[in-house]
mmCIF file of C-alpha atoms in Angstrom:
data_model
loop_
_atom_site.group_PDB
_atom_site.id
_atom_site.type_symbol
_atom_site.label_atom_id
_atom_site.label_comp_id
_atom_site.label_asym_id
_atom_site.label_seq_id
_atom_site.Cartn_x
_atom_site.Cartn_y
_atom_site.Cartn_z
ATOM 1 C CA MET A 193 123.721 137.355 -169.129
ATOM 2 C CA PRO A 194 127.149 135.809 -170.882
ATOM 3 C CA THR A 195 126.385 132.561 -172.136
ATOM 4 C CA CYS A 196 128.771 129.471 -171.541
ATOM 5 C CA TRP A 197 129.880 127.045 -173.828
ATOM 6 C CA LEU A 198 132.202 123.750 -173.484
ATOM 7 C CA VAL A 199 134.753 123.482 -176.584
ATOM 8 C CA SER A 200 136.028 120.188 -177.459
ATOM 9 C CA GLU A 201 139.966 120.992 -178.353
ATOM 10 C CA ASP A 202 140.017 118.654 -181.561
ATOM 11 C CA GLU A 203 136.622 120.038 -182.932
ATOM 12 C CA SER A 204 135.035 116.175 -182.955
ATOM 13 C CA HIS A 205 131.258 117.552 -181.984
ATOM 14 C CA LYS A 206 130.002 120.728 -181.669
ATOM 15 C CA PRO A 207 130.318 122.845 -178.519
ATOM 16 C CA ILE A 208 127.933 121.885 -175.720
ATOM 17 C CA GLN A 209 126.129 124.781 -174.311
ATOM 18 C CA LEU A 210 126.128 124.510 -170.536
ATOM 19 C CA LEU A 211 123.322 126.513 -169.041
ATOM 20 C CA HIS A 212 123.777 128.649 -165.847
ATOM 21 C CA TYR A 213 123.753 126.712 -162.758
ATOM 22 C CA ASN A 214 122.046 123.668 -164.188
ATOM 23 C CA THR A 215 124.072 120.100 -163.645
ATOM 24 C CA HIS A 216 125.137 118.579 -166.625
ATOM 25 C CA ILE A 217 126.686 115.146 -166.954
ATOM 26 C CA LEU A 218 129.180 114.253 -169.172
ATOM 27 C CA GLY A 219 131.346 111.402 -170.132
ATOM 28 C CA ARG A 220 131.427 108.245 -172.773
ATOM 29 C CA GLY A 221 128.255 109.037 -174.985
ATOM 30 C CA PRO A 222 127.257 110.212 -178.351
ATOM 31 C CA GLU A 223 127.312 113.835 -176.813
ATOM 32 C CA THR A 224 131.084 113.652 -176.626
ATOM 33 C CA LYS A 225 131.853 110.866 -179.075
ATOM 34 C CA ILE A 226 134.031 109.674 -177.019
ATOM 35 C CA LYS A 227 134.038 105.733 -176.940
ATOM 36 C CA ASP A 228 137.481 105.192 -174.617
ATOM 37 C CA GLN A 229 135.830 102.440 -172.125
ATOM 38 C CA LYS A 230 137.709 103.930 -169.309
ATOM 39 C CA CYS A 231 135.788 107.022 -169.221
ATOM 40 C CA SER A 232 132.465 106.657 -168.012
ATOM 41 C CA ARG A 233 129.687 107.763 -169.240
ATOM 42 C CA GLN A 234 128.876 109.617 -165.802
ATOM 43 C CA GLN A 235 132.370 111.399 -165.559
ATOM 44 C CA VAL A 236 132.108 114.557 -164.522
ATOM 45 C CA GLN A 237 129.105 116.747 -163.321
ATOM 46 C CA LEU A 238 129.560 120.293 -164.588
ATOM 47 C CA ARG A 239 127.861 123.600 -163.328
ATOM 48 C CA ALA A 240 128.051 126.898 -165.268
ATOM 49 C CA ASP A 241 128.366 130.370 -162.867
ATOM 50 C CA CYS A 242 127.745 132.497 -166.527
ATOM 51 C CA ASN A 243 127.923 135.766 -164.422
ATOM 52 C CA ARG A 244 130.881 134.921 -162.645
ATOM 53 C CA GLY A 245 133.006 133.416 -165.598
ATOM 54 C CA PHE A 246 133.430 129.535 -164.164
ATOM 55 C CA VAL A 247 132.291 126.329 -164.112
ATOM 56 C CA SER A 248 132.496 123.784 -161.338
ATOM 57 C CA VAL A 249 133.618 120.454 -162.380
ATOM 58 C CA LYS A 250 133.128 117.659 -159.983
ATOM 59 C CA GLN A 251 134.652 113.949 -161.105
ATOM 60 C CA LEU A 252 131.954 110.981 -160.805
ATOM 61 C CA GLY A 253 133.795 108.667 -162.765
ATOM 62 C CA ALA A 254 136.759 106.294 -161.150
ATOM 63 C CA ASN A 255 139.375 107.119 -163.735
ATOM 64 C CA PRO A 256 141.237 111.008 -163.237
ATOM 65 C CA THR A 257 139.551 113.961 -164.428
ATOM 66 C CA SER A 258 142.145 116.598 -164.924
ATOM 67 C CA VAL A 259 142.088 120.097 -165.061
ATOM 68 C CA ASP A 260 145.228 121.797 -166.565
ATOM 69 C CA ASP A 261 147.908 119.444 -164.685
ATOM 70 C CA VAL A 262 145.957 118.757 -161.712
ATOM 71 C CA ALA A 263 143.721 115.856 -161.345
ATOM 72 C CA VAL A 264 140.188 116.727 -159.827
ATOM 73 C CA GLY A 265 139.863 113.443 -157.777
ATOM 74 C CA LYS A 266 136.828 110.894 -157.634
ATOM 75 C CA GLY A 267 134.137 113.171 -155.700
ATOM 76 C CA ASN A 268 135.991 116.328 -155.501
ATOM 77 C CA GLN A 269 135.347 119.438 -156.975
ATOM 78 C CA VAL A 270 137.524 121.810 -158.705
ATOM 79 C CA THR A 271 136.815 124.973 -160.847
ATOM 80 C CA LEU A 272 137.232 125.649 -164.850
ATOM 81 C CA LYS A 273 137.900 129.100 -166.209
ATOM 82 C CA ALA A 274 138.714 130.687 -169.650
ATOM 83 C CA GLY A 275 141.802 129.174 -170.201
ATOM 84 C CA GLN A 276 142.605 126.459 -168.580
ATOM 85 C CA LYS A 277 141.941 122.465 -170.199
ATOM 86 C CA LEU A 278 139.512 120.415 -169.073
ATOM 87 C CA TYR A 279 140.992 116.436 -169.612
ATOM 88 C CA MET A 280 137.860 114.296 -169.250
ATOM 89 C CA VAL A 281 139.699 111.016 -168.721
ATOM 90 C CA ASN A 282 143.714 109.904 -168.208
ATOM 91 C CA ARG A 283 144.980 113.307 -169.805
ATOM 92 C CA LEU A 284 142.966 112.450 -172.850
ATOM 93 C CA TYR A 285 139.602 114.245 -174.468
ATOM 94 C CA ALA A 286 140.713 117.891 -173.854
ATOM 95 C CA TYR A 287 138.020 120.480 -173.678
ATOM 96 C CA SER A 288 137.872 124.540 -173.046
ATOM 97 C CA VAL A 289 135.150 126.827 -171.780
ATOM 98 C CA LEU A 290 133.922 129.684 -173.595
ATOM 99 C CA PHE A 291 131.824 132.337 -172.241
ATOM 100 C CA ARG A 292 130.547 135.051 -174.332
ATOM 101 C CA GLU A 293 127.937 137.888 -174.426
ATOM 102 C CA ASP A 294 124.605 136.785 -175.631
ATOM 103 C CA SER A 295 124.132 139.368 -178.006
ATOM 104 C CA THR A 296 122.690 137.018 -180.508
ATOM 105 C CA SER A 297 120.408 133.440 -179.714
ATOM 106 C CA SER A 298 120.938 131.582 -176.913
ATOM 107 C CA ASP A 299 121.273 128.890 -179.451
ATOM 108 C CA ALA A 300 124.064 129.617 -181.840
ATOM 109 C CA ALA A 301 127.073 127.489 -181.078
ATOM 110 C CA PRO A 302 130.291 130.092 -180.658
ATOM 111 C CA GLU A 303 133.145 129.398 -182.985
ATOM 112 C CA LYS A 304 135.972 128.099 -180.997
ATOM 113 C CA HIS A 305 138.638 130.529 -181.810
ATOM 114 C CA ARG A 306 135.436 133.437 -180.771
ATOM 115 C CA PRO A 307 137.433 136.139 -178.184
ATOM 116 C CA THR A 308 136.585 135.717 -174.841
ATOM 117 C CA LYS A 309 137.036 137.816 -171.751
ATOM 118 C CA ARG A 310 138.689 136.080 -169.664
ATOM 119 C CA PRO A 311 137.965 136.634 -165.689
ATOM 120 C CA ARG A 312 140.217 138.797 -163.486
ATOM 121 C CA GLN A 313 142.647 135.917 -161.184
ATOM 122 C CA ARG A 314 143.418 136.597 -158.112
ATOM 123 C CA ASP A 315 146.324 134.955 -155.958
ATOM 124 C CA VAL A 316 143.960 132.604 -153.599
ATOM 125 C CA GLN A 317 145.686 130.708 -150.522
ATOM 126 C CA GLU A 318 143.695 129.312 -148.020
ATOM 127 C CA GLU A 319 140.352 128.226 -147.262
ATOM 128 C CA GLU A 320 138.160 130.664 -145.740
ATOM 129 C CA ASP A 321 136.453 128.143 -144.223
ATOM 130 C CA PRO A 322 137.396 124.591 -144.430
ATOM 131 C CA SER A 323 134.052 122.563 -145.044
ATOM 132 C CA PRO A 324 134.007 119.246 -146.069
ATOM 133 C CA ALA A 325 133.494 120.187 -149.992
ATOM 134 C CA ARG A 326 133.037 122.303 -152.319
ATOM 135 C CA LYS A 327 130.571 124.803 -152.198
ATOM 136 C CA VAL A 328 128.775 126.024 -155.764
ATOM 137 C CA SER A 329 126.841 128.962 -154.249
ATOM 138 C CA MET A 330 129.366 129.786 -152.715
ATOM 139 C CA SER A 331 132.087 131.394 -155.080
ATOM 140 C CA SER A 332 134.804 130.172 -152.930
ATOM 141 C CA HIS A 333 133.525 127.160 -154.328
ATOM 142 C CA ALA A 334 130.300 126.656 -155.961
ATOM 143 C CA GLU A 335 129.252 124.190 -154.225
ATOM 144 C CA ARG A 336 127.770 125.343 -151.090
ATOM 145 C CA LYS A 337 126.896 122.203 -149.867
ATOM 146 C CA SER A 338 128.867 121.565 -148.011
ATOM 147 C CA ASN A 339 129.851 118.160 -148.745
ATOM 148 C CA GLY A 340 131.835 119.180 -146.151
ATOM 149 C CA SER A 341 134.746 121.706 -147.875
ATOM 150 C CA ALA A 342 134.830 124.610 -147.026
ATOM 151 C CA GLN A 343 136.172 125.246 -150.280
ATOM 152 C CA ALA A 344 134.969 125.965 -147.175
ATOM 153 C CA GLU A 345 134.458 128.959 -146.186
ATOM 154 C CA ASN A 346 131.414 130.218 -144.628
ATOM 155 C CA SER A 347 131.410 134.166 -145.937
ATOM 156 C CA THR A 348 130.765 134.234 -149.288
ATOM 157 C CA PRO A 349 134.107 134.092 -150.905
ATOM 158 C CA THR A 350 134.882 135.591 -154.296
ATOM 159 C CA PRO A 351 134.670 133.665 -157.146
ATOM 160 C CA GLU A 352 138.564 134.673 -157.842
ATOM 161 C CA LYS A 353 139.119 132.365 -154.392
ATOM 162 C CA GLU A 354 137.479 129.373 -155.779
ATOM 163 C CA SER A 355 138.916 129.669 -158.945
ATOM 164 C CA ALA A 356 142.070 128.077 -160.046
ATOM 165 C CA GLY A 357 141.513 124.489 -159.583
ATOM 166 C CA HIS A 358 139.578 124.822 -156.796
ATOM 167 C CA TRP A 359 142.321 127.056 -154.819
ATOM 168 C CA SER A 360 144.733 124.617 -155.914
ATOM 169 C CA GLN A 361 145.833 126.814 -158.727
ATOM 170 C CA GLY A 362 145.816 129.780 -156.665
ATOM 171 C CA LEU A 363 148.193 127.742 -154.545
ATOM 172 C CA LYS A 364 150.662 127.071 -157.130
ATOM 173 C CA VAL A 365 150.796 130.893 -158.274
ATOM 174 C CA SER A 366 151.781 131.545 -154.848
ATOM 175 C CA MET A 367 154.195 129.007 -154.565
ATOM 176 C CA GLN A 368 155.894 130.567 -157.741
ATOM 177 C CA ASP A 369 155.964 134.176 -156.279
ATOM 178 C CA PRO A 370 158.724 134.684 -154.625
ATOM 179 C CA LYS A 371 157.157 137.459 -152.315
ATOM 180 C CA MET A 372 155.228 134.504 -150.965
ATOM 181 C CA GLN A 373 158.081 132.174 -150.749
ATOM 182 C CA VAL A 374 159.487 131.597 -146.869
ATOM 183 C CA TYR A 375 161.595 128.627 -147.870
ATOM 184 C CA LYS A 376 161.929 126.215 -150.754
ATOM 185 C CA ASP A 377 164.084 123.581 -151.849
ATOM 186 C CA ASP A 378 163.768 120.573 -155.134
ATOM 187 C CA ARG A 379 160.733 118.808 -153.412
ATOM 188 C CA VAL A 380 158.650 121.592 -151.680
ATOM 189 C CA VAL A 381 157.652 125.576 -151.150
ATOM 190 C CA VAL A 382 156.376 127.028 -147.944
ATOM 191 C CA ILE A 383 154.345 130.067 -147.770
ATOM 192 C CA LYS A 384 152.528 131.732 -145.192
ATOM 193 C CA ASP A 385 149.133 131.443 -145.101
ATOM 194 C CA LYS A 386 146.979 134.569 -146.868
ATOM 195 C CA TYR A 387 144.530 134.099 -144.138
ATOM 196 C CA PRO A 388 146.288 132.595 -141.073
ATOM 197 C CA LYS A 389 144.338 131.440 -138.301
ATOM 198 C CA ALA A 390 146.965 131.812 -135.107
ATOM 199 C CA ARG A 391 150.133 134.063 -134.813
ATOM 200 C CA TYR A 392 152.211 131.804 -137.035
ATOM 201 C CA HIS A 393 150.960 129.844 -139.430
ATOM 202 C CA TRP A 394 152.522 127.926 -142.625
ATOM 203 C CA LEU A 395 151.488 125.993 -145.681
ATOM 204 C CA VAL A 396 154.277 123.322 -146.809
ATOM 205 C CA LEU A 397 153.329 122.570 -150.281
ATOM 206 C CA PRO A 398 154.927 119.945 -152.319
ATOM 207 C CA ARG A 399 156.053 120.677 -156.322
ATOM 208 C CA GLU A 400 154.847 117.061 -157.415
ATOM 209 C CA SER A 401 151.439 117.633 -158.309
ATOM 210 C CA ILE A 402 148.881 115.926 -155.839
ATOM 211 C CA SER A 403 145.412 116.943 -155.559
ATOM 212 C CA SER A 404 144.760 115.612 -151.980
ATOM 213 C CA LEU A 405 145.248 112.878 -149.171
ATOM 214 C CA LYS A 406 142.762 110.550 -150.938
ATOM 215 C CA VAL A 407 145.041 109.739 -153.590
ATOM 216 C CA LEU A 408 148.117 109.363 -151.350
ATOM 217 C CA ARG A 409 150.176 106.413 -151.315
ATOM 218 C CA SER A 410 152.690 104.523 -149.632
ATOM 219 C CA GLU A 411 155.529 105.665 -152.405
ATOM 220 C CA HIS A 412 154.227 109.259 -151.242
ATOM 221 C CA VAL A 413 155.739 108.315 -147.372
ATOM 222 C CA ASP A 414 159.098 109.858 -147.904
ATOM 223 C CA LEU A 415 157.933 113.218 -149.583
ATOM 224 C CA LEU A 416 155.341 113.712 -146.398
ATOM 225 C CA LYS A 417 158.401 113.300 -144.101
ATOM 226 C CA HIS A 418 160.038 115.548 -145.495
ATOM 227 C CA MET A 419 157.504 118.114 -145.790
ATOM 228 C CA GLN A 420 157.264 117.447 -141.757
ATOM 229 C CA THR A 421 160.815 118.325 -141.325
ATOM 230 C CA VAL A 422 160.950 121.199 -143.394
ATOM 231 C CA GLY A 423 157.572 122.101 -141.546
ATOM 232 C CA ARG A 424 159.571 121.312 -137.844
ATOM 233 C CA SER A 425 162.062 123.699 -139.219
ATOM 234 C CA MET A 426 159.637 126.491 -139.898
ATOM 235 C CA VAL A 427 158.584 126.338 -135.794
ATOM 236 C CA GLN A 428 161.855 127.313 -135.068
ATOM 237 C CA GLN A 429 160.781 130.939 -135.780
ATOM 238 C CA CYS A 430 158.631 130.684 -133.282
ATOM 239 C CA PRO A 431 159.897 132.882 -130.407
ATOM 240 C CA PRO A 432 160.834 130.113 -126.964
ATOM 241 C CA SER A 433 158.011 132.240 -124.980
ATOM 242 C CA SER A 434 155.330 130.935 -127.317
ATOM 243 C CA LYS A 435 152.906 129.090 -124.755
ATOM 244 C CA LEU A 436 150.774 126.677 -126.483
ATOM 245 C CA GLY A 437 152.968 124.961 -128.996
ATOM 246 C CA VAL A 438 152.709 124.379 -132.533
ATOM 247 C CA ARG A 439 150.919 121.554 -134.722
ATOM 248 C CA LEU A 440 151.387 120.243 -138.027
ATOM 249 C CA GLY A 441 148.748 118.637 -139.951
ATOM 250 C CA TYR A 442 146.275 117.734 -142.883
ATOM 251 C CA HIS A 443 142.619 119.066 -142.795
ATOM 252 C CA ALA A 444 140.537 115.795 -143.214
ATOM 253 C CA ILE A 445 138.465 116.809 -145.992
ATOM 254 C CA PRO A 446 140.414 119.849 -147.217
ATOM 255 C CA SER A 447 139.063 122.641 -149.149
ATOM 256 C CA MET A 448 142.231 122.874 -151.835
ATOM 257 C CA SER A 449 142.781 120.085 -154.014
ATOM 258 C CA HIS A 450 146.564 120.459 -153.498
ATOM 259 C CA VAL A 451 148.047 118.589 -150.875
ATOM 260 C CA HIS A 452 149.074 121.092 -148.365
ATOM 261 C CA LEU A 453 150.687 120.817 -144.635
ATOM 262 C CA HIS A 454 149.449 122.862 -141.944
ATOM 263 C CA VAL A 455 152.309 124.478 -139.517
ATOM 264 C CA ILE A 456 150.108 126.588 -136.852
ATOM 265 C CA SER A 457 151.115 127.884 -133.436
ATOM 266 C CA GLN A 458 147.880 126.932 -130.855
ATOM 267 C CA ASP A 459 147.509 130.294 -129.972
ATOM 268 C CA PHE A 460 144.749 130.984 -132.490
ATOM 269 C CA ASP A 461 145.413 134.358 -131.770
ATOM 270 C CA SER A 462 144.233 136.072 -135.803
ATOM 271 C CA PRO A 463 141.263 137.944 -137.594
ATOM 272 C CA CYS A 464 140.987 135.744 -139.549
ATOM 273 C CA LEU A 465 138.989 132.985 -137.048
ATOM 274 C CA LYS A 466 136.228 134.295 -137.252
ATOM 275 C CA ASN A 467 133.438 130.946 -137.223
ATOM 276 C CA LYS A 468 132.631 127.734 -135.467
ATOM 277 C CA LYS A 469 134.111 125.870 -138.770
ATOM 278 C CA HIS A 470 137.428 127.593 -138.497
ATOM 279 C CA TRP A 471 137.584 126.949 -134.643
ATOM 280 C CA ASN A 472 136.614 123.304 -135.222
ATOM 281 C CA SER A 473 138.864 122.454 -138.099
ATOM 282 C CA PHE A 474 142.109 122.869 -136.506
ATOM 283 C CA THR A 475 140.684 122.022 -132.679
ATOM 284 C CA THR A 476 138.873 118.099 -133.264
ATOM 285 C CA ARG A 477 139.569 115.748 -135.360
ATOM 286 C CA TYR A 478 139.139 116.971 -138.677
ATOM 287 C CA PHE A 479 142.597 118.180 -138.172
ATOM 288 C CA ILE A 480 144.825 114.833 -138.542
ATOM 289 C CA ASP A 481 148.540 115.177 -137.376
ATOM 290 C CA SER A 482 151.335 114.858 -139.605
ATOM 291 C CA ASP A 483 152.831 111.532 -137.616
ATOM 292 C CA GLU A 484 149.430 110.036 -137.999
ATOM 293 C CA VAL A 485 149.075 110.529 -141.853
ATOM 294 C CA ILE A 486 152.113 108.985 -142.455
ATOM 295 C CA THR A 487 151.433 106.150 -140.231
ATOM 296 C CA MET A 488 148.553 105.567 -142.274
ATOM 297 C CA LEU A 489 150.596 106.057 -145.311
ATOM 298 C CA GLU A 490 153.293 103.238 -144.243
ATOM 299 C CA ARG A 491 150.461 100.666 -142.343
ATOM 300 C CA ASP A 492 147.607 100.829 -144.900
ATOM 301 C CA GLY A 493 149.170 102.497 -147.771
ATOM 302 C CA ARG A 494 146.782 105.333 -147.635
ATOM 303 C CA VAL A 495 144.934 107.647 -145.612
ATOM 304 C CA SER A 496 141.611 106.805 -144.226
ATOM 305 C CA VAL A 497 138.795 109.379 -143.317
ATOM 306 C CA LYS A 498 135.839 108.221 -141.253
ATOM 307 C CA GLU A 499 132.010 108.661 -142.425
ATOM 308 C CA GLY A 500 130.739 111.925 -140.965
ATOM 309 C CA THR A 501 134.127 113.569 -140.373
ATOM 310 C CA SER A 502 132.008 117.244 -141.973
ATOM 311 C CA GLU A 503 130.080 116.815 -139.405
ATOM 312 C CA LEU A 504 132.704 117.968 -136.573
ATOM 313 C CA LEU A 505 132.874 121.361 -137.684
ATOM 314 C CA LYS A 506 129.343 121.793 -135.814
ATOM 315 C CA LEU A 507 130.767 120.465 -132.979
ATOM 316 C CA PRO A 508 130.453 123.227 -130.021
ATOM 317 C CA LEU A 509 132.675 126.001 -129.568
ATOM 318 C CA ARG A 510 135.144 124.014 -126.730
ATOM 319 C CA CYS A 511 138.822 125.358 -125.732
ATOM 320 C CA HIS A 512 141.511 123.123 -126.730
ATOM 321 C CA VAL A 513 143.434 123.292 -123.533
ATOM 322 C CA CYS A 514 140.829 122.841 -120.695
ATOM 323 C CA HIS A 515 137.874 121.814 -123.071
ATOM 324 C CA GLU A 516 135.830 124.576 -121.582
ATOM 325 C CA GLU A 517 132.729 125.409 -124.310
ATOM 326 C CA GLN A 518 132.053 128.773 -124.803
ATOM 327 C CA ALA A 519 129.018 130.572 -126.667
ATOM 328 C CA THR A 520 130.501 132.630 -129.604
ATOM 329 C CA ILE A 521 133.550 133.326 -131.046
ATOM 330 C CA PRO A 522 134.350 136.582 -129.488
ATOM 331 C CA LYS A 523 133.875 134.754 -126.032
ATOM 332 C CA LEU A 524 136.095 131.387 -126.906
ATOM 333 C CA LYS A 525 139.040 134.646 -127.511
ATOM 334 C CA GLU A 526 138.332 136.120 -124.439
ATOM 335 C CA HIS A 527 139.135 132.680 -122.832
ATOM 336 C CA LEU A 528 142.066 131.781 -124.929
ATOM 337 C CA LYS A 529 143.831 134.343 -123.116
ATOM 338 C CA ILE A 530 143.885 133.033 -119.733
ATOM 339 C CA HIS A 531 146.234 130.557 -121.351
ATOM 340 C CA LEU A 532 148.536 132.528 -123.111
ATOM 341 C CA SER A 533 149.199 134.666 -120.065
ATOM 342 C CA SER A 534 149.361 131.834 -117.588
#
């Protein structure tokens, strides 16, 4: 099995070995030589998957930890891969991660510039299953502990899916790919969801790096209003005969760390909608309307998510039109045809 090492970019201390699937808590202290009081003694939680070639990074401290240019956010989790930089706090104290084949002793620390085999990355987009927290064992989040995320998935996504700043990096790749773009201006980019949960499903993404709803503040109101305007313009692409309309909104506990506005038709006619979590993430209060998010920012200066929101993903399957309960997704989809044809 390969070994994993966290390497200080300024070589202030020896590389720290991250044992496979072990939890490591790092921050200010003798192990990192960091003395900065803004760095908590328990700043980050790291967990390496040596076989798949990535490290799950969860921010524990109050001040921001970053992976490349993406702030993680307290309580959030992202994925660190070879070639990316982990900044312990406030864009300071840079680290890289090295994976190497254990051809010698596991106690032998690698040299800083030892060549490393970089895992193949894919361009990943929407989550397979928006559960409230990253799921470490799930590849699409190596944190199958449903902190609610589906970083979310329900099917075991590949490690590539959970990579890139927990999808935030994957989204950025998609944003820069002309083949993915359906609209762009100087503030936002619109792409089609790779795993659409309806006939029409777009994501409106700000060019500004914003990790999650938690970090949104009053100064972001104008940007979110612009995202909403752009999203509404996408609705014009839906045929007038579209029976059930379109909603614009955000997942309360998104699986990706880069803020994204969903523009989704309410037919939910898609093979990618496979399970209860998919359904409930768009048809319960887990899905917050764009207008409501903007109102919260204007009124409170922040977005509030009620405790227990992640439990909404476990609710019974109910039709979003007539609220009749259905036993399975296939039966629910069959039931929806009644509303689509009426």
